mmCIF file of C-alpha atoms in Angstrom:
data_model
loop_
_atom_site.group_PDB
_atom_site.id
_atom_site.type_symbol
_atom_site.label_atom_id
_atom_site.label_comp_id
_atom_site.label_asym_id
_atom_site.label_seq_id
_atom_site.Cartn_x
_atom_site.Cartn_y
_atom_site.Cartn_z
ATOM 1 C CA UNK A 147 74.575 114.336 132.008
ATOM 2 C CA UNK A 148 77.693 117.242 132.664
ATOM 3 C CA UNK A 149 80.844 116.168 133.381
ATOM 4 C CA UNK A 150 83.228 117.588 135.193
ATOM 5 C CA UNK A 151 86.359 119.693 133.378
ATOM 6 C CA UNK A 152 88.840 117.546 136.403
ATOM 7 C CA UNK A 153 87.312 114.573 135.578
ATOM 8 C CA UNK A 154 87.949 115.775 132.421
ATOM 9 C CA UNK A 155 91.404 117.028 132.107
ATOM 10 C CA UNK A 156 91.996 116.769 128.418
ATOM 11 C CA UNK A 157 88.381 117.742 127.042
ATOM 12 C CA UNK A 158 90.331 122.040 126.485
ATOM 13 C CA UNK A 159 91.667 120.772 123.610
ATOM 14 C CA UNK A 160 88.102 119.446 121.647
ATOM 15 C CA UNK A 161 87.806 123.638 121.378
ATOM 16 C CA UNK A 162 90.266 124.110 119.679
ATOM 17 C CA UNK A 163 88.826 121.423 116.938
ATOM 18 C CA UNK A 164 86.233 122.706 114.550
ATOM 19 C CA UNK A 165 83.362 120.334 115.081
ATOM 20 C CA UNK A 166 80.203 122.399 114.138
ATOM 21 C CA UNK A 167 78.817 121.203 117.596
ATOM 22 C CA UNK A 168 78.243 117.523 116.239
ATOM 23 C CA UNK A 169 80.337 114.114 117.878
ATOM 24 C CA UNK A 170 82.970 112.845 116.160
ATOM 25 C CA UNK A 171 83.927 108.270 117.012
ATOM 26 C CA UNK A 172 84.929 108.369 113.486
ATOM 27 C CA UNK A 173 88.466 109.367 113.414
ATOM 28 C CA UNK A 174 89.918 106.853 112.513
ATOM 29 C CA UNK A 175 88.236 107.636 108.805
ATOM 30 C CA UNK A 176 88.759 111.391 109.474
ATOM 31 C CA UNK A 177 89.526 113.302 112.049
ATOM 32 C CA UNK A 178 87.906 117.567 111.658
ATOM 33 C CA UNK A 179 90.140 119.867 111.614
ATOM 34 C CA UNK A 180 91.475 122.941 114.166
ATOM 35 C CA UNK A 181 90.357 125.969 113.461
ATOM 36 C CA UNK A 182 93.591 128.099 113.773
ATOM 37 C CA UNK A 183 93.642 125.647 110.306
ATOM 38 C CA UNK A 184 92.718 128.833 108.120
ATOM 39 C CA UNK A 185 94.831 131.051 109.786
ATOM 40 C CA UNK A 186 98.194 128.667 109.263
ATOM 41 C CA UNK A 187 96.440 127.770 105.531
ATOM 42 C CA UNK A 188 96.448 132.122 104.890
ATOM 43 C CA UNK A 189 99.759 132.688 106.578
ATOM 44 C CA UNK A 190 101.648 130.182 104.208
ATOM 45 C CA UNK A 191 99.385 131.463 100.971
ATOM 46 C CA UNK A 192 98.857 134.930 101.837
ATOM 47 C CA UNK A 193 102.512 134.950 103.457
ATOM 48 C CA UNK A 194 105.061 133.191 101.632
ATOM 49 C CA UNK A 195 103.522 131.768 97.806
ATOM 50 C CA UNK A 196 102.069 134.757 97.115
ATOM 51 C CA UNK A 197 105.225 137.096 97.596
ATOM 52 C CA UNK A 198 108.195 135.043 97.257
ATOM 53 C CA UNK A 199 106.073 132.470 94.635
ATOM 54 C CA UNK A 200 109.095 129.711 93.775
ATOM 55 C CA UNK A 201 111.909 131.520 95.748
ATOM 56 C CA UNK A 202 109.546 130.295 98.479
ATOM 57 C CA UNK A 203 110.540 126.343 98.713
ATOM 58 C CA UNK A 204 113.340 127.480 99.592
ATOM 59 C CA UNK A 205 113.281 130.503 101.990
ATOM 60 C CA UNK A 206 110.626 129.507 104.326
ATOM 61 C CA UNK A 207 111.685 125.796 104.471
ATOM 62 C CA UNK A 208 109.206 124.098 102.262
ATOM 63 C CA UNK A 209 112.047 121.806 100.801
ATOM 64 C CA UNK A 210 112.474 121.021 103.948
ATOM 65 C CA UNK A 211 109.488 120.245 105.138
ATOM 66 C CA UNK A 212 108.930 116.092 104.666
ATOM 67 C CA UNK A 213 111.565 115.395 106.965
ATOM 68 C CA UNK A 214 110.161 118.444 109.131
ATOM 69 C CA UNK A 215 106.452 116.607 109.413
ATOM 70 C CA UNK A 216 108.810 113.091 109.238
ATOM 71 C CA UNK A 217 110.674 114.132 112.228
ATOM 72 C CA UNK A 218 107.171 115.510 114.384
ATOM 73 C CA UNK A 219 105.304 112.496 113.568
ATOM 74 C CA UNK A 220 108.680 110.712 114.874
ATOM 75 C CA UNK A 221 107.777 111.992 118.111
ATOM 76 C CA UNK A 222 104.840 109.856 118.258
ATOM 77 C CA UNK A 223 106.168 106.951 116.799
ATOM 78 C CA UNK A 224 109.085 106.202 118.412
ATOM 79 C CA UNK A 225 111.802 107.758 115.870
ATOM 80 C CA UNK A 226 114.302 109.100 116.104
ATOM 81 C CA UNK A 227 115.471 111.825 114.003
ATOM 82 C CA UNK A 228 115.287 111.798 110.122
ATOM 83 C CA UNK A 229 113.317 107.950 109.754
ATOM 84 C CA UNK A 230 110.501 109.514 109.072
ATOM 85 C CA UNK A 231 109.964 110.972 105.926
ATOM 86 C CA UNK A 232 106.178 112.346 104.439
ATOM 87 C CA UNK A 233 107.256 112.840 100.746
ATOM 88 C CA UNK A 234 103.374 113.899 99.727
ATOM 89 C CA UNK A 235 102.009 110.067 97.873
ATOM 90 C CA UNK A 236 99.074 108.607 98.974
ATOM 91 C CA UNK A 237 98.719 105.381 101.425
ATOM 92 C CA UNK A 238 98.681 103.080 98.670
ATOM 93 C CA UNK A 239 101.903 104.528 97.450
ATOM 94 C CA UNK A 240 103.526 104.381 99.626
ATOM 95 C CA UNK A 241 102.865 100.938 100.589
ATOM 96 C CA UNK A 242 104.002 100.205 97.051
ATOM 97 C CA UNK A 243 106.628 101.131 97.327
ATOM 98 C CA UNK A 244 107.652 100.578 101.057
ATOM 99 C CA UNK A 245 106.748 96.377 99.843
ATOM 100 C CA UNK A 246 108.739 96.666 96.639
ATOM 101 C CA UNK A 247 111.408 97.930 98.372
ATOM 102 C CA UNK A 248 111.043 94.679 100.519
ATOM 103 C CA UNK A 249 111.420 92.172 97.829
ATOM 104 C CA UNK A 250 114.106 93.850 96.585
ATOM 105 C CA UNK A 251 115.951 93.311 100.129
ATOM 106 C CA UNK A 252 115.866 89.929 99.487
ATOM 107 C CA UNK A 253 115.563 89.107 96.284
ATOM 108 C CA UNK A 254 116.155 84.924 96.447
ATOM 109 C CA UNK A 255 113.034 84.775 98.473
ATOM 110 C CA UNK A 256 109.817 83.608 96.511
ATOM 111 C CA UNK A 257 107.124 85.107 99.155
ATOM 112 C CA UNK A 258 105.379 88.004 100.075
ATOM 113 C CA UNK A 259 103.137 87.267 103.164
ATOM 114 C CA UNK A 260 100.449 88.923 104.246
ATOM 115 C CA UNK A 261 96.863 88.614 106.644
ATOM 116 C CA UNK A 262 93.529 88.328 105.512
ATOM 117 C CA UNK A 263 92.051 90.481 107.563
ATOM 118 C CA UNK A 264 93.726 93.032 106.389
ATOM 119 C CA UNK A 265 92.440 96.208 105.281
ATOM 120 C CA UNK A 266 91.351 96.353 101.609
ATOM 121 C CA UNK A 267 94.374 98.261 100.344
ATOM 122 C CA UNK A 268 97.142 96.606 101.396
ATOM 123 C CA UNK A 269 95.991 93.117 99.968
ATOM 124 C CA UNK A 270 95.333 94.942 96.904
ATOM 125 C CA UNK A 271 98.669 96.296 96.698
ATOM 126 C CA UNK A 272 100.362 92.930 97.763
ATOM 127 C CA UNK A 273 98.706 90.522 95.507
ATOM 128 C CA UNK A 274 99.993 93.236 92.374
ATOM 129 C CA UNK A 275 103.345 93.423 93.837
ATOM 130 C CA UNK A 276 103.134 90.446 93.962
ATOM 131 C CA UNK A 277 102.322 89.920 89.925
ATOM 132 C CA UNK A 278 105.145 92.493 88.945
ATOM 133 C CA UNK A 279 107.935 90.707 91.110
ATOM 134 C CA UNK A 280 107.248 87.267 90.239
ATOM 135 C CA UNK A 281 106.788 86.077 94.046
ATOM 136 C CA UNK A 282 103.743 84.322 95.942
ATOM 137 C CA UNK A 283 102.027 86.169 97.977
ATOM 138 C CA UNK A 284 100.154 84.521 100.852
ATOM 139 C CA UNK A 285 97.277 85.141 102.542
ATOM 140 C CA UNK A 286 97.009 83.340 106.126
ATOM 141 C CA UNK A 287 95.039 83.770 109.023
ATOM 142 C CA UNK A 288 96.223 86.008 112.072
ATOM 143 C CA UNK A 289 97.065 82.512 113.768
ATOM 144 C CA UNK A 290 97.638 81.766 109.843
ATOM 145 C CA UNK A 291 99.763 84.105 109.368
ATOM 146 C CA UNK A 292 102.696 83.372 112.974
ATOM 147 C CA UNK A 293 102.312 79.867 112.110
ATOM 148 C CA UNK A 294 103.101 79.807 108.166
ATOM 149 C CA UNK A 295 106.185 82.262 109.517
ATOM 150 C CA UNK A 296 107.481 79.618 111.762
ATOM 151 C CA UNK A 297 107.124 76.934 109.784
ATOM 152 C CA UNK A 298 108.496 78.718 106.071
ATOM 153 C CA UNK A 299 109.883 82.177 107.121
ATOM 154 C CA UNK A 300 112.936 81.088 105.023
ATOM 155 C CA UNK A 301 110.434 81.471 102.510
ATOM 156 C CA UNK A 302 109.460 84.823 103.018
ATOM 157 C CA UNK A 303 111.246 88.336 100.731
ATOM 158 C CA UNK A 304 108.492 90.239 103.400
ATOM 159 C CA UNK A 305 105.694 90.059 105.930
ATOM 160 C CA UNK A 306 102.735 93.055 105.806
ATOM 161 C CA UNK A 307 100.814 93.254 109.239
ATOM 162 C CA UNK A 308 98.666 96.046 111.266
ATOM 163 C CA UNK A 309 99.605 96.421 115.125
ATOM 164 C CA UNK A 310 95.572 97.384 114.641
ATOM 165 C CA UNK A 311 92.833 95.827 112.704
ATOM 166 C CA UNK A 312 90.689 97.937 111.432
ATOM 167 C CA UNK A 313 87.646 96.084 112.001
ATOM 168 C CA UNK A 314 87.318 95.421 115.065
ATOM 169 C CA UNK A 315 89.990 97.278 116.527
ATOM 170 C CA UNK A 316 91.959 94.108 118.000
ATOM 171 C CA UNK A 317 96.022 94.505 118.614
ATOM 172 C CA UNK A 318 98.482 92.676 117.544
ATOM 173 C CA UNK A 319 102.167 93.225 119.218
ATOM 174 C CA UNK A 320 104.197 94.568 117.031
ATOM 175 C CA UNK A 321 107.477 93.353 118.803
ATOM 176 C CA UNK A 322 106.957 89.643 118.047
ATOM 177 C CA UNK A 323 106.462 89.746 115.115
ATOM 178 C CA UNK A 324 108.866 91.618 113.869
ATOM 179 C CA UNK A 325 111.386 89.622 115.471
ATOM 180 C CA UNK A 326 109.794 86.421 114.286
ATOM 181 C CA UNK A 327 110.409 87.984 110.272
ATOM 182 C CA UNK A 328 114.172 88.871 111.757
ATOM 183 C CA UNK A 329 115.116 85.247 113.675
ATOM 184 C CA UNK A 330 114.243 83.514 109.652
ATOM 185 C CA UNK A 331 115.570 86.723 107.835
ATOM 186 C CA UNK A 332 112.550 87.987 106.545
ATOM 187 C CA UNK A 333 111.923 92.013 106.162
ATOM 188 C CA UNK A 334 109.228 92.761 108.669
ATOM 189 C CA UNK A 335 105.941 95.683 107.190
ATOM 190 C CA UNK A 336 103.805 97.539 109.206
ATOM 191 C CA UNK A 337 100.991 99.738 107.811
ATOM 192 C CA UNK A 338 100.174 101.755 111.308
ATOM 193 C CA UNK A 339 97.192 103.553 109.303
ATOM 194 C CA UNK A 340 94.762 102.691 112.465
ATOM 195 C CA UNK A 341 97.483 102.896 115.207
ATOM 196 C CA UNK A 342 99.188 106.673 114.400
ATOM 197 C CA UNK A 343 98.065 109.118 117.247
ATOM 198 C CA UNK A 344 96.936 106.116 119.639
ATOM 199 C CA UNK A 345 98.714 104.071 119.965
ATOM 200 C CA UNK A 346 102.727 103.884 121.540
ATOM 201 C CA UNK A 347 104.171 101.367 117.921
ATOM 202 C CA UNK A 348 107.787 101.462 119.251
ATOM 203 C CA UNK A 349 109.374 101.485 115.910
ATOM 204 C CA UNK A 350 113.050 102.105 116.825
ATOM 205 C CA UNK A 351 112.400 99.831 120.292
ATOM 206 C CA UNK A 352 110.949 97.164 118.252
ATOM 207 C CA UNK A 353 113.813 96.854 115.278
ATOM 208 C CA UNK A 354 111.156 97.783 112.820
ATOM 209 C CA UNK A 355 112.104 98.175 109.115
ATOM 210 C CA UNK A 356 109.290 98.949 107.623
ATOM 211 C CA UNK A 357 106.709 100.751 107.748
ATOM 212 C CA UNK A 358 103.300 103.425 106.356
ATOM 213 C CA UNK A 359 100.492 105.322 107.036
ATOM 214 C CA UNK A 360 98.018 107.567 106.555
ATOM 215 C CA UNK A 361 97.444 111.227 108.077
ATOM 216 C CA UNK A 362 94.079 111.771 107.965
ATOM 217 C CA UNK A 363 92.940 109.543 110.035
ATOM 218 C CA UNK A 364 93.580 110.212 113.833
ATOM 219 C CA UNK A 365 96.218 112.682 112.808
ATOM 220 C CA UNK A 366 93.957 114.897 111.410
ATOM 221 C CA UNK A 367 95.630 116.014 108.987
ATOM 222 C CA UNK A 368 93.038 117.175 106.451
ATOM 223 C CA UNK A 369 90.920 114.412 103.007
ATOM 224 C CA UNK A 370 93.526 112.797 101.522
ATOM 225 C CA UNK A 371 96.579 114.126 103.725
ATOM 226 C CA UNK A 372 99.997 112.541 102.698
ATOM 227 C CA UNK A 373 101.261 109.731 104.375
ATOM 228 C CA UNK A 374 104.266 108.829 105.973
ATOM 229 C CA UNK A 375 107.218 106.106 105.360
ATOM 230 C CA UNK A 376 109.903 104.566 108.155
ATOM 231 C CA UNK A 377 113.027 103.027 107.130
ATOM 232 C CA UNK A 378 115.661 102.483 109.945
ATOM 233 C CA UNK A 379 118.843 104.484 109.937
ATOM 234 C CA UNK A 380 120.400 101.232 109.379
ATOM 235 C CA UNK A 381 118.958 100.402 106.189
ATOM 236 C CA UNK A 382 119.258 104.070 104.307
ATOM 237 C CA UNK A 383 121.784 102.364 102.585
ATOM 238 C CA UNK A 384 121.030 99.660 100.991
ATOM 239 C CA UNK A 385 116.957 100.103 100.316
ATOM 240 C CA UNK A 386 115.969 99.906 96.597
ATOM 241 C CA UNK A 387 112.837 102.316 96.321
ATOM 242 C CA UNK A 388 111.298 101.171 92.405
ATOM 243 C CA UNK A 389 109.467 104.608 92.355
ATOM 244 C CA UNK A 390 112.646 107.329 91.396
ATOM 245 C CA UNK A 391 111.235 110.858 91.373
ATOM 246 C CA UNK A 392 113.921 114.091 90.738
ATOM 247 C CA UNK A 393 113.365 114.985 94.930
ATOM 248 C CA UNK A 394 114.943 111.627 95.769
ATOM 249 C CA UNK A 395 118.359 112.279 94.134
ATOM 250 C CA UNK A 396 121.001 112.923 95.565
ATOM 251 C CA UNK A 397 121.365 116.560 93.586
ATOM 252 C CA UNK A 398 117.653 117.284 92.510
ATOM 253 C CA UNK A 399 118.604 119.707 90.662
ATOM 254 C CA UNK A 400 121.773 119.396 88.898
ATOM 255 C CA UNK A 401 119.046 117.766 86.860
ATOM 256 C CA UNK A 402 121.275 114.281 85.916
ATOM 257 C CA UNK A 403 119.797 111.997 83.416
ATOM 258 C CA UNK A 404 120.784 109.116 85.539
ATOM 259 C CA UNK A 405 119.214 108.408 88.956
ATOM 260 C CA UNK A 406 121.600 108.255 91.937
ATOM 261 C CA UNK A 407 119.696 108.205 95.107
ATOM 262 C CA UNK A 408 120.145 111.339 98.506
ATOM 263 C CA UNK A 409 121.406 109.580 101.412
ATOM 264 C CA UNK A 410 119.877 108.722 104.267
ATOM 265 C CA UNK A 411 115.641 109.881 103.959
ATOM 266 C CA UNK A 412 115.958 111.173 101.776
ATOM 267 C CA UNK A 413 115.525 108.988 98.959
ATOM 268 C CA UNK A 414 112.655 108.334 99.647
ATOM 269 C CA UNK A 415 111.014 110.707 98.043
ATOM 270 C CA UNK A 416 109.600 110.716 94.620
ATOM 271 C CA UNK A 417 107.890 114.117 93.081
ATOM 272 C CA UNK A 418 107.121 117.872 94.137
ATOM 273 C CA UNK A 419 105.220 117.931 97.405
ATOM 274 C CA UNK A 420 102.631 118.988 98.265
ATOM 275 C CA UNK A 421 102.888 121.772 100.056
ATOM 276 C CA UNK A 422 99.435 122.910 101.328
ATOM 277 C CA UNK A 423 98.112 119.526 102.454
ATOM 278 C CA UNK A 424 102.025 119.103 104.249
ATOM 279 C CA UNK A 425 100.987 122.087 105.799
ATOM 280 C CA UNK A 426 97.837 120.419 106.485
ATOM 281 C CA UNK A 427 100.006 118.121 108.814
ATOM 282 C CA UNK A 428 102.054 119.988 110.582
ATOM 283 C CA UNK A 429 99.661 122.868 112.216
ATOM 284 C CA UNK A 430 97.230 118.778 113.222
ATOM 285 C CA UNK A 431 100.210 117.429 115.017
ATOM 286 C CA UNK A 432 100.812 120.040 116.671
ATOM 287 C CA UNK A 433 98.758 119.212 119.707
ATOM 288 C CA UNK A 434 99.532 115.596 119.471
ATOM 289 C CA UNK A 435 103.206 116.172 120.070
ATOM 290 C CA UNK A 436 102.434 118.141 122.512
ATOM 291 C CA UNK A 437 100.187 115.981 124.713
ATOM 292 C CA UNK A 438 102.471 112.847 123.454
ATOM 293 C CA UNK A 439 101.680 109.773 122.860
ATOM 294 C CA UNK A 440 101.124 107.280 125.670
ATOM 295 C CA UNK A 441 99.346 110.502 127.074
ATOM 296 C CA UNK A 442 96.967 110.094 123.848
ATOM 297 C CA UNK A 443 96.999 106.034 125.026
ATOM 298 C CA UNK A 444 95.913 106.700 127.922
ATOM 299 C CA UNK A 445 93.160 109.448 127.383
ATOM 300 C CA UNK A 446 91.830 106.819 123.994
ATOM 301 C CA UNK A 447 91.110 103.714 126.514
ATOM 302 C CA UNK A 448 89.593 105.776 128.761
ATOM 303 C CA UNK A 449 87.124 107.074 126.609
ATOM 304 C CA UNK A 450 86.388 103.334 125.095
ATOM 305 C CA UNK A 451 85.906 101.783 128.820
ATOM 306 C CA UNK A 452 84.197 104.925 130.061
ATOM 307 C CA UNK A 453 81.996 104.075 126.576
ATOM 308 C CA UNK A 454 81.904 100.816 127.629
ATOM 309 C CA UNK A 455 80.476 101.916 131.109
ATOM 310 C CA UNK A 456 77.308 104.170 129.772
ATOM 311 C CA UNK A 457 76.234 100.704 127.260
ATOM 312 C CA UNK A 458 76.429 98.438 130.601
ATOM 313 C CA UNK A 459 74.388 101.439 132.186
ATOM 314 C CA UNK A 460 71.272 102.079 129.785
ATOM 315 C CA UNK A 461 71.511 98.886 127.335
ATOM 316 C CA UNK A 462 74.165 96.148 128.853
ATOM 317 C CA UNK A 463 72.376 93.891 126.355
ATOM 318 C CA UNK A 464 74.280 95.812 123.271
ATOM 319 C CA UNK A 465 78.299 94.452 125.406
ATOM 320 C CA UNK A 466 77.376 91.249 123.491
ATOM 321 C CA UNK A 467 77.484 92.382 120.828
ATOM 322 C CA UNK A 468 81.063 93.499 121.314
ATOM 323 C CA UNK A 469 83.554 92.044 118.899
ATOM 324 C CA UNK A 470 85.701 93.773 119.763
ATOM 325 C CA UNK A 471 88.264 92.866 122.776
ATOM 326 C CA UNK A 472 86.926 93.621 126.052
ATOM 327 C CA UNK A 473 90.655 94.474 127.455
ATOM 328 C CA UNK A 474 91.087 97.689 127.137
ATOM 329 C CA UNK A 475 94.621 96.863 125.691
ATOM 330 C CA UNK A 476 94.030 94.500 123.676
ATOM 331 C CA UNK A 477 92.429 97.144 121.592
ATOM 332 C CA UNK A 478 93.324 100.330 118.912
ATOM 333 C CA UNK A 479 91.424 102.806 119.437
ATOM 334 C CA UNK A 480 88.355 101.908 118.206
ATOM 335 C CA UNK A 481 85.240 99.523 118.946
ATOM 336 C CA UNK A 482 83.380 97.740 117.057
ATOM 337 C CA UNK A 483 79.930 96.484 117.557
ATOM 338 C CA UNK A 484 78.083 94.252 115.735
ATOM 339 C CA UNK A 485 74.222 95.684 115.566
ATOM 340 C CA UNK A 486 71.526 94.566 113.277
ATOM 341 C CA UNK A 487 71.233 97.437 109.800
ATOM 342 C CA UNK A 488 74.193 98.598 111.149
ATOM 343 C CA UNK A 489 74.035 101.069 107.854
ATOM 344 C CA UNK A 490 70.597 102.523 109.549
ATOM 345 C CA UNK A 491 71.879 103.039 112.872
ATOM 346 C CA UNK A 492 74.715 104.917 111.229
ATOM 347 C CA UNK A 493 72.645 107.040 109.113
ATOM 348 C CA UNK A 494 70.256 107.860 112.664
ATOM 349 C CA UNK A 495 73.330 108.283 114.559
ATOM 350 C CA UNK A 496 74.350 111.030 111.539
ATOM 351 C CA UNK A 497 70.860 112.830 112.281
ATOM 352 C CA UNK A 498 71.108 113.073 115.736
ATOM 353 C CA UNK A 499 74.894 114.533 114.859
ATOM 354 C CA UNK A 500 77.171 111.341 116.099
ATOM 355 C CA UNK A 501 79.795 110.325 113.092
ATOM 356 C CA UNK A 502 80.210 106.737 113.088
ATOM 357 C CA UNK A 503 80.956 104.834 110.453
ATOM 358 C CA UNK A 504 79.906 101.436 108.982
ATOM 359 C CA UNK A 505 81.718 98.279 107.774
ATOM 360 C CA UNK A 506 80.106 95.858 106.345
ATOM 361 C CA UNK A 507 78.128 93.019 107.351
ATOM 362 C CA UNK A 508 77.054 94.521 110.485
ATOM 363 C CA UNK A 509 80.220 96.580 112.396
ATOM 364 C CA UNK A 510 79.905 99.918 113.518
ATOM 365 C CA UNK A 511 82.977 101.321 114.956
ATOM 366 C CA UNK A 512 83.486 104.097 117.824
ATOM 367 C CA UNK A 513 87.120 105.632 117.294
ATOM 368 C CA UNK A 514 87.696 107.101 120.796
ATOM 369 C CA UNK A 515 89.859 110.058 119.164
ATOM 370 C CA UNK A 516 91.813 111.323 122.270
ATOM 371 C CA UNK A 517 92.467 114.742 121.872
ATOM 372 C CA UNK A 518 87.975 116.341 120.655
ATOM 373 C CA UNK A 519 86.336 113.204 122.262
ATOM 374 C CA UNK A 520 85.033 114.342 125.393
ATOM 375 C CA UNK A 521 83.292 111.966 128.138
ATOM 376 C CA UNK A 522 80.501 113.872 127.840
ATOM 377 C CA UNK A 523 80.007 113.636 124.298
ATOM 378 C CA UNK A 524 80.380 109.083 125.046
ATOM 379 C CA UNK A 525 77.911 109.981 127.229
ATOM 380 C CA UNK A 526 74.804 111.503 124.326
ATOM 381 C CA UNK A 527 76.832 109.437 121.836
ATOM 382 C CA UNK A 528 75.292 105.561 123.961
ATOM 383 C CA UNK A 529 72.241 107.481 124.613
ATOM 384 C CA UNK A 530 71.975 108.361 121.097
ATOM 385 C CA UNK A 531 73.318 104.617 120.152
ATOM 386 C CA UNK A 532 70.381 103.192 122.481
ATOM 387 C CA UNK A 533 67.905 105.156 121.088
ATOM 388 C CA UNK A 534 69.127 104.572 117.016
ATOM 389 C CA UNK A 535 68.986 101.146 117.769
ATOM 390 C CA UNK A 536 65.134 101.053 119.238
ATOM 391 C CA UNK A 537 64.392 102.706 116.251
ATOM 392 C CA UNK A 538 65.603 100.260 114.114
ATOM 393 C CA UNK A 539 63.749 97.102 115.975
#
């Protein structure tokens, strides 16, 4: 099926991405690079690193890049300048830093609360933090999480949740949970990894306390791209991070033996940041910022709805296997189907040039990244899905 460009206005952006003809519906795991990334990396390596060596940290803005990229990312997160930092850590390390800091803000409270449907790393890190700080880890269902906060919130030091369920794509509204945390005196911590780049999260407007997210999913920053950390201005003078690296020092080059935290968001820095990874993430953000988070969200919703329309036309019985909310406003950037022999279907789709991912026991996730997925690709992907399902029956 050929789709007219005037009906698919953002399709022009897809030409910027190096997809090698494949259809990438797994951008909630790893997005493809832009063609111009190689040139950007060469510009930094050949034009800055090679001729200036260590002086490039000072002459080419390398030292400022964690804040520069953070502020750029802040425009997608609804966060004002100086509140987002990309220090160069993994998502796991950044979440650990945030959770310990959250508990330190409420030293007299014994409970760390988390949803049982959280991404596994979140559960593992939360359990480790609870053991480290001698807190009680309470794991609740989605509804139980809310109820526990309502009934026992005065015992909760920090509550960790995500605005998008990583399996089904179901949304959780940030504002009411954050408001409930504040009403009970708990610190709200949000993992934005499956929302950033496709969903408005409005961190400032929602008065979020702390938030983390990764750079390699919808942001397309590359394999293992560094994570980000959001700390609102109101908490920056009191937050106490466990990872106290020299770049987070008020005077890092003084090389003193005692740690004195830097002013503002810089106190969240740790060690020397991975410069080339930061350059890759910075480069990936440009078209996303240009389009804007609200247009990105609309686009992702439209692609998801078109996917379901195509499926209804070709194999309507598969709609009965939808594991995600049917209402687009209740989903993030992906949806999931329950399919028998999901891993075989995923493999068959890959052989057809359609990249998705399966999650046990029977889910296949389809992610609609706004800038490199087109309506025409969605139509072709549905055809490939129907053939793959038939081939496993």
